[in-house]
Every structure is written in C-alpha cells, then in structure tokens.
CSV table of C-alpha atoms in Angstrom, one decimal:
chain,number,residue,atom,x,y,z
A,1,MET,CA,-41.7,-16.5,5.1
A,2,LYS,CA,-39.9,-17.5,8.3
A,3,LYS,CA,-38.7,-20.7,6.8
A,4,ARG,CA,-37.2,-18.9,3.9
A,5,ILE,CA,-35.5,-16.4,6.3
A,6,ASN,CA,-34.0,-19.2,8.4
A,7,LYS,CA,-32.8,-21.1,5.3
A,8,PHE,CA,-31.2,-17.9,3.9
A,9,ALA,CA,-29.6,-17.0,7.2
A,10,GLY,CA,-28.1,-20.5,7.7
A,11,THR,CA,-26.7,-20.7,4.2
A,12,LEU,CA,-25.3,-17.2,4.4
A,13,ALA,CA,-23.7,-17.8,7.7
A,14,VAL,CA,-22.0,-21.0,6.5
A,15,ALA,CA,-20.6,-19.1,3.6
A,16,VAL,CA,-19.3,-16.3,5.8
A,17,ALA,CA,-17.7,-18.8,8.2
A,18,CYS,CA,-16.0,-20.8,5.4
A,19,PHE,CA,-14.7,-17.7,3.6
A,20,GLY,CA,-13.5,-16.3,6.9
A,21,LEU,CA,-11.3,-19.4,7.4
A,22,LEU,CA,-10.0,-19.2,3.8
A,23,LEU,CA,-9.1,-15.5,3.8
A,24,THR,CA,-6.1,-16.0,6.1
A,25,PRO,CA,-4.5,-12.5,6.0
A,26,ARG,CA,-7.7,-10.8,6.8
A,27,PHE,CA,-8.4,-13.3,9.6
A,28,ALA,CA,-5.0,-12.9,11.1
A,29,ALA,CA,-5.3,-9.1,11.2
A,30,ALA,CA,-8.3,-9.4,13.6
A,31,HIS,CA,-6.0,-10.4,16.5
A,32,CYS,CA,-2.4,-10.1,15.2
A,33,ASP,CA,-1.7,-7.2,17.6
A,34,THR,CA,-2.2,-9.3,20.8
A,35,MET,CA,0.7,-10.7,22.8
A,36,ASP,CA,-0.7,-14.2,22.4
A,37,GLY,CA,-1.7,-13.8,18.7
A,38,PRO,CA,-0.1,-15.8,15.9
A,39,VAL,CA,2.3,-13.0,14.8
A,40,VAL,CA,3.9,-12.6,18.2
A,41,GLN,CA,3.9,-16.4,18.7
A,42,ASP,CA,6.0,-16.7,15.5
A,43,ALA,CA,8.2,-13.8,16.7
A,44,ARG,CA,8.9,-15.7,19.9
A,45,LYS,CA,9.7,-18.8,17.9
A,46,ALA,CA,12.1,-16.8,15.7
A,47,LEU,CA,14.0,-15.5,18.8
A,48,ASN,CA,14.1,-18.9,20.4
A,49,THR,CA,15.6,-20.5,17.3
A,50,LYS,CA,17.6,-17.5,16.3
A,51,ASP,CA,16.0,-17.7,12.9
A,52,VAL,CA,13.9,-14.8,11.5
A,53,THR,CA,12.2,-17.1,8.9
A,54,PRO,CA,9.0,-17.9,10.8
A,55,VAL,CA,7.9,-14.2,10.9
A,56,LEU,CA,8.7,-13.3,7.2
A,57,LYS,CA,5.4,-14.8,6.0
A,58,TRP,CA,3.5,-12.1,8.0
A,59,ILE,CA,5.2,-9.2,6.1
A,60,GLN,CA,5.8,-8.0,2.5
A,61,VAL,CA,9.2,-8.2,0.8
A,62,LYS,CA,9.7,-4.5,1.0
A,63,ASP,CA,9.4,-4.6,4.8
A,64,GLU,CA,11.9,-7.4,5.4
A,65,LYS,CA,14.8,-5.1,6.2
A,66,THR,CA,13.0,-3.2,8.9
A,67,VAL,CA,11.9,-6.4,10.6
A,68,LYS,CA,15.3,-8.1,10.2
A,69,ASP,CA,17.0,-5.1,11.8
A,70,ALA,CA,14.7,-5.2,14.8
A,71,PHE,CA,15.2,-8.9,15.0
A,72,LYS,CA,19.0,-8.6,15.1
A,73,LYS,CA,18.8,-6.0,17.9
A,74,ALA,CA,16.5,-8.2,19.9
A,75,LEU,CA,18.9,-11.2,19.5
A,76,ALA,CA,21.9,-9.0,20.4
A,77,ALA,CA,20.0,-8.0,23.6
A,78,GLN,CA,19.4,-11.6,24.8
A,79,GLY,CA,20.7,-12.1,28.3
A,80,LYS,CA,21.2,-8.4,28.8
A,81,LYS,CA,19.3,-5.8,30.9
A,82,GLN,CA,17.6,-4.4,27.8
A,83,GLN,CA,16.4,-7.8,26.5
A,84,GLN,CA,12.7,-7.3,27.4
A,85,ALA,CA,12.6,-3.8,25.8
A,86,ALA,CA,14.4,-5.0,22.7
A,87,GLU,CA,12.0,-7.9,22.3
A,88,LYS,CA,9.0,-5.7,22.7
A,89,LYS,CA,10.3,-3.3,20.1
A,90,PHE,CA,10.8,-6.3,17.7
A,91,PHE,CA,7.2,-7.4,18.3
A,92,GLU,CA,5.9,-3.9,17.7
A,93,SER,CA,7.9,-3.4,14.6
A,94,LEU,CA,6.7,-6.7,13.2
A,95,VAL,CA,3.1,-6.2,14.0
A,96,ARG,CA,3.1,-2.6,12.8
A,97,VAL,CA,4.5,-3.5,9.3
A,98,HIS,CA,2.2,-6.5,9.1
A,99,ARG,CA,-0.9,-4.4,9.8
A,100,ALA,CA,0.3,-1.7,7.4
A,101,GLY,CA,0.4,-4.4,4.7
A,102,GLU,CA,-3.2,-5.3,5.5
A,103,GLY,CA,-4.2,-1.6,5.4
A,104,ALA,CA,-5.0,-1.6,9.1
A,105,PRO,CA,-3.8,0.9,11.8
A,106,PHE,CA,-1.4,-0.1,14.6
A,107,THR,CA,-2.5,1.1,18.0
A,108,GLY,CA,0.0,-0.8,20.1
A,109,LEU,CA,0.3,-4.4,21.3
A,110,LYS,CA,-2.7,-5.7,23.2
A,111,PRO,CA,-2.4,-7.9,26.3
A,112,ALA,CA,-2.8,-11.6,25.9
A,113,GLY,CA,-6.5,-12.7,26.0
A,114,GLU,CA,-7.9,-9.6,24.3
A,115,VAL,CA,-9.4,-11.6,21.4
A,116,GLU,CA,-13.0,-11.6,20.3
A,117,PRO,CA,-14.9,-14.8,21.1
A,118,VAL,CA,-15.4,-15.6,17.4
A,119,ILE,CA,-11.6,-15.3,16.7
A,120,ALA,CA,-10.8,-17.5,19.6
A,121,GLU,CA,-13.3,-20.0,18.2
A,122,ALA,CA,-11.7,-19.7,14.7
A,123,ASP,CA,-8.3,-20.5,16.2
A,124,LYS,CA,-9.9,-23.4,18.1
A,125,ALA,CA,-11.4,-24.7,14.9
A,126,LEU,CA,-8.0,-24.7,13.2
A,127,ALA,CA,-6.3,-26.4,16.2
A,128,GLY,CA,-9.1,-29.0,16.5
A,129,GLY,CA,-9.3,-29.8,12.8
A,130,SER,CA,-13.0,-29.0,12.5
A,131,PRO,CA,-15.0,-25.8,11.7
A,132,ASP,CA,-18.3,-27.2,13.1
A,133,GLY,CA,-18.2,-25.1,16.4
A,134,LEU,CA,-17.3,-22.0,14.5
A,135,VAL,CA,-20.0,-22.5,11.9
A,136,LYS,CA,-22.6,-22.9,14.6
A,137,MET,CA,-21.4,-19.8,16.4
A,138,VAL,CA,-21.5,-17.6,13.3
A,139,THR,CA,-24.7,-19.2,12.0
A,140,ASP,CA,-26.5,-18.4,15.3
A,141,SER,CA,-25.3,-14.8,15.3
A,142,VAL,CA,-26.1,-14.2,11.7
A,143,SER,CA,-29.6,-15.8,11.9
A,144,GLN,CA,-30.4,-13.7,15.0
A,145,GLY,CA,-29.1,-10.5,13.3
A,146,ILE,CA,-31.2,-11.1,10.1
A,147,ARG,CA,-34.4,-12.0,12.0
A,148,GLN,CA,-34.2,-9.0,14.3
A,149,ARG,CA,-33.7,-6.5,11.4
A,150,TYR,CA,-36.3,-8.2,9.3
A,151,GLU,CA,-38.9,-8.1,12.1
A,152,LYS,CA,-38.2,-4.4,12.7
A,153,VAL,CA,-38.5,-3.3,9.1
A,154,ALA,CA,-41.5,-5.6,8.5
A,155,GLU,CA,-43.3,-3.9,11.3
A,156,ALA,CA,-42.3,-0.4,10.1
A,157,LEU,CA,-43.5,-1.2,6.6
A,158,LYS,CA,-47.0,-1.5,7.9
A,159,HIS,CA,-47.0,2.1,9.1
A,160,LYS,CA,-44.7,3.9,6.7
A,161,ASP,CA,-47.5,5.9,5.0
A,162,GLU,CA,-49.3,7.0,8.2
A,163,LYS,CA,-47.0,9.9,9.1
A,164,VAL,CA,-43.7,11.4,7.8
A,165,GLN,CA,-41.9,10.3,11.0
A,166,LYS,CA,-43.2,6.7,10.5
A,167,GLY,CA,-41.9,6.8,6.9
A,168,ARG,CA,-38.5,7.9,8.1
A,169,GLU,CA,-38.4,5.2,10.7
A,170,TYR,CA,-39.2,2.7,7.9
A,171,VAL,CA,-36.4,4.1,5.7
A,172,GLU,CA,-33.9,3.9,8.6
A,173,ALA,CA,-34.9,0.3,9.4
A,174,TYR,CA,-34.9,-0.6,5.7
A,175,VAL,CA,-31.4,0.8,5.1
A,176,GLU,CA,-30.1,-1.0,8.2
A,177,TYR,CA,-31.7,-4.3,7.1
A,178,THR,CA,-30.5,-4.2,3.5
A,179,HIS,CA,-27.1,-2.9,4.5
A,180,TYR,CA,-26.6,-5.7,7.0
A,181,VAL,CA,-27.5,-8.6,4.6
A,182,GLU,CA,-25.6,-7.0,1.7
A,183,ARG,CA,-22.5,-6.6,3.8
A,184,LEU,CA,-22.7,-10.2,4.9
A,185,GLN,CA,-23.1,-11.4,1.3
A,186,MET,CA,-20.3,-9.3,0.0
A,187,ASP,CA,-18.0,-10.4,2.8
A,188,ALA,CA,-18.8,-14.0,2.0
A,189,GLU,CA,-17.9,-13.3,-1.6
A,190,GLY,CA,-14.7,-11.5,-0.6
A,191,HIS,CA,-15.7,-8.1,-1.9
A,192,ALA,CA,-16.4,-6.2,1.4
A,193,ALA,CA,-13.0,-4.8,1.7
A,194,HIS,CA,-13.5,-2.8,-1.5
A,195,HIS,CA,-16.8,-1.1,-0.5
A,196,GLY,CA,-17.2,1.4,2.3
A,197,GLU,CA,-20.2,1.6,4.6
A,198,SER,CA,-21.4,4.8,3.0
A,199,ALA,CA,-21.6,3.0,-0.4
A,200,HIS,CA,-23.8,0.3,1.1
A,201,LYS,CA,-26.2,2.9,2.5
A,202,LYS,CA,-26.3,4.9,-0.7
A,203,HIS,CA,-27.1,1.8,-2.6
A,204,ALA,CA,-29.9,0.9,-0.2
A,205,VAL,CA,-31.4,4.4,-0.4
A,206,GLN,CA,-31.2,4.3,-4.2
A,207,LYS,CA,-33.2,1.0,-4.2
A,208,LEU,CA,-35.8,2.7,-2.0
A,209,GLU,CA,-36.1,5.7,-4.3
A,210,HIS,CA,-36.7,3.5,-7.3
A,211,GLY,CA,-39.3,1.5,-5.5
A,212,HIS,CA,-37.3,-1.8,-5.1
C-alpha cells in the first residue's frame, strides 16, 4: 500500500508542477503584487525605455487606457519631485487591473522579497532552464501531505464504529484526505479555479453517504 501511495504522490506532484509552469497567468498572479515581481519589473522596463509595450501583456485590452494614462503621468513626472509617487501610482494601477483580470483582489504592493519559496523556485527554474529543483520541491511537499492525511484517516477508520465521536473524527479526516487529493488532481488538470472548496467537501461527504 505504501508503495502505491508513494507512486501516486510522485506522479501527481510532477503533474502539478508541470501544469503550474504552463499556466502562466495563474502562476504570475501568485507574486505579481510584489515590488520585485515580474509585473513591476516590466513596468520599470517600460519607464526606462519610455515604451509602454512591455506591460501590455499583463492586462486585457479593455484596461489599456487606464494603464497607459498612468504610464504617461509617470513619464511626465520623471526628474521631478513627484516622480516616485507617480511611479508607484503607475505600478499600483498596472497590478490592480492585472489582478482584476485574473479574478484576484488587490491589497496593495508588497515589498520585494515577499514571495513564497515555491514561487521563488518556479522563477529560478525558468531562469535556469530546468524544472528539476521545482519538481523535487513540489513532489516532496505533496508526498508528505498525502502520507500524513492517509495515515490519519487510516487510523481513524479502525475506530469509526466504536463511538459517535470516533465516527465524526473519521468523517472529518476522510473529508480532509479526499478533498486534498481531489484538489491536487483538479489543479493538475486545470479545473480547480472553477470549483470552490465547499463543492469539494460536499462531494466528499456525498461519497461517504453512499458508502464509497
């Protein structure tokens, strides 16, 4: 059983890592609001070259006017007292409309360095031309996550009929276990964005009720 769990975890993790690299917009949204993120980096490039083109790929056509207006104001402020404020406003405007296009909220620009380790590793993989380090990081995390949840529910399964409380503990562990692996699988297949957490839990409970 452990061999099958490990094999499944490894295969699933590789799929998640590969799809994570391919789904560029979603990947970018994970750290696009940091001052050293790819969106702001392109914004700085646009200001340095006085060409807005590098940032347009981050936004939808309908938002171009808003961003271009902020860009023009930032350019006009170059060398003036309000340069820093105008640049920050341009960065914020760009990131805000980008995140809106991704369906994500904007809570302000984050300082440089505030990036999750896996995102930093993903950027490192792209810069280095190999996903091996990223695949290992994700594989290790997913394998550990699956094993921990499996062991918890497997132990709870042995005692689920002893008392009502034991049964509830089993159900809770089962829902967490199946929700976790289902979310990983759906994420790898590119469907997770269309399904809320409550839907996953409801599905898991339904399977329990039908004896699956």
